[in-house]
Amino acid sequence: MPLALLALAVSAFGIGTTEFVMMGLLPNVADDLHTSVPTAGYLVSAYAIGVVLGAPLLTGLGSRVPRKKMLLLLMAVFTVGNLASALAPDFGWLIAGRLLAGLPHGAFFGVGAVVAARLVTEGRQARAVATMFLGLTVANIVGVPAATLLGQHLGWRATFLVVAAIGLAAMAALARLVPHIPVEAHQDVRRELRALGNRQVVLGLLTAVFGFAGVFAVYSYLSTMTTKAMGFGESSVTPVLALFGIGMTLGALAAGPLTDRALRPTLYGSLGALAVVLAVFPFVVHVTWAALVIVVLLGAVGFMTTTPLQMLVMNKAKDAPTLASASNHSAFNLANAGGAWLGGVAIAAGWGWTSPAFVGAALAVAGLAIATTAGYLDRTPNPNSRVVATSPAGPAFEDGTVTRVGPEAACHLPGAAGSSLPRTPPAGPAFEDGTGPPDRPEASPPRPQPVRRLRTRAAAGRLR
């Protein structure tokens, strides 16, 4: 494993810690800043808004910046945002600090995923990307519980000071370990924006929004479910959250090699398993050992979806993967906000503390439906494409694809016997507007030239 992946994982650890730690510090922040817990919840939303806005904005602005320099700049913004949060004099400044800290989140993972994939050989890219995301999952095992404990004993400001220090350490690791990776010659903002219009990229982002929302419909209320539904004491909240983090790590470890082997089956399997786990969740949380197992499974199958989704949008936007990859994290944060909101609606409706799991199951099924539709469309030729030229590999279409056609499919090509498609004029291939070259009279075959006999032996010898 290249050491540069370790630097990316350390950076992801810091980002994951600051993203999720606020959920455990809300009561402390509310008491210190003299506001209510629901109002303090806007701090979570401020970070998510920063991610959604920052991913396309910073990726576009940095489209011509070398990859390593871009990673360092993004971690610098992240560090300043956490330092500003630690020193915020009031709630408004803290909102601004959280927004600033969230801005580089999506852009960093977008650029980082592209860098990770370029550090390894063909066939190991998904494992490299999953290694970077291990930092994010380990943050939920170690970083978030430790930072929450630190905030409870030394104050929430100490937590953000420590996260800012992690940001500085990550910058040092990136500067030392990540090699110089130049920007591709064809990279520009317009090309990146066009990549987002790819049908498969759009469907991949929608899969992330709906499918991953199922995870956050439950995870957002897991601490309350621990005491209200599972029957554990408040002291058990941190271990239960750590179990969820262990599941996330196991899922990320499994997703890498599985995605390298079969991307779409891994995506289908993880979304289907997520729907099943969420549907079973309300029926087993009242049994102590089953509740702990289901929490680990939820983290595992939930985060198994991240690597195949990341690789999918990168592959389908191959000429401009950075913005598509960064936008994937905007989609994940939209899923975070949407899942939490829909789960809250179910609880407010009086359906019970475990009702968000049923909402999450429905969202996971919706994500699976979008993913399978995308897979079907990816195997189906574009009906709007027409043959405009021929090549040794097969007919070329207007959308740039080239299909190699065997004899059994020859009847479906233009001009073949029994074909319903228009024939290509015999004088040459059809142009894009459907017209052919002007008709020309048929040329008669050339007459064979008579062979002159050699008249002398000397002439024959000279020709030899």
mmCIF file with all atom_site columns, C-alpha atoms in Angstrom, residues 153 165 251:
data_model
loop_
_atom_site.group_PDB
_atom_site.id
_atom_site.type_symbol
_atom_site.label_atom_id
_atom_site.label_alt_id
_atom_site.label_comp_id
_atom_site.label_asym_id
_atom_site.label_entity_id
_atom_site.label_seq_id
_atom_site.pdbx_PDB_ins_code
_atom_site.Cartn_x
_atom_site.Cartn_y
_atom_site.Cartn_z
_atom_site.occupancy
_atom_site.B_iso_or_equiv
_atom_site.pdbx_formal_charge
_atom_site.auth_seq_id
_atom_site.auth_comp_id
_atom_site.auth_asym_id
_atom_site.auth_atom_id
_atom_site.pdbx_PDB_model_num
ATOM 1 C CA . HIS A 1 153 ? -14.805 16.940 30.439 1.00 0.00 ? 153 HIS A CA 1
ATOM 2 C CA . ALA A 1 165 ? -4.372  19.959 15.335 1.00 0.00 ? 165 ALA A CA 1
ATOM 3 C CA . GLY A 1 251 ? -18.125 -2.672 5.425  1.00 0.00 ? 251 GLY A CA 1
#
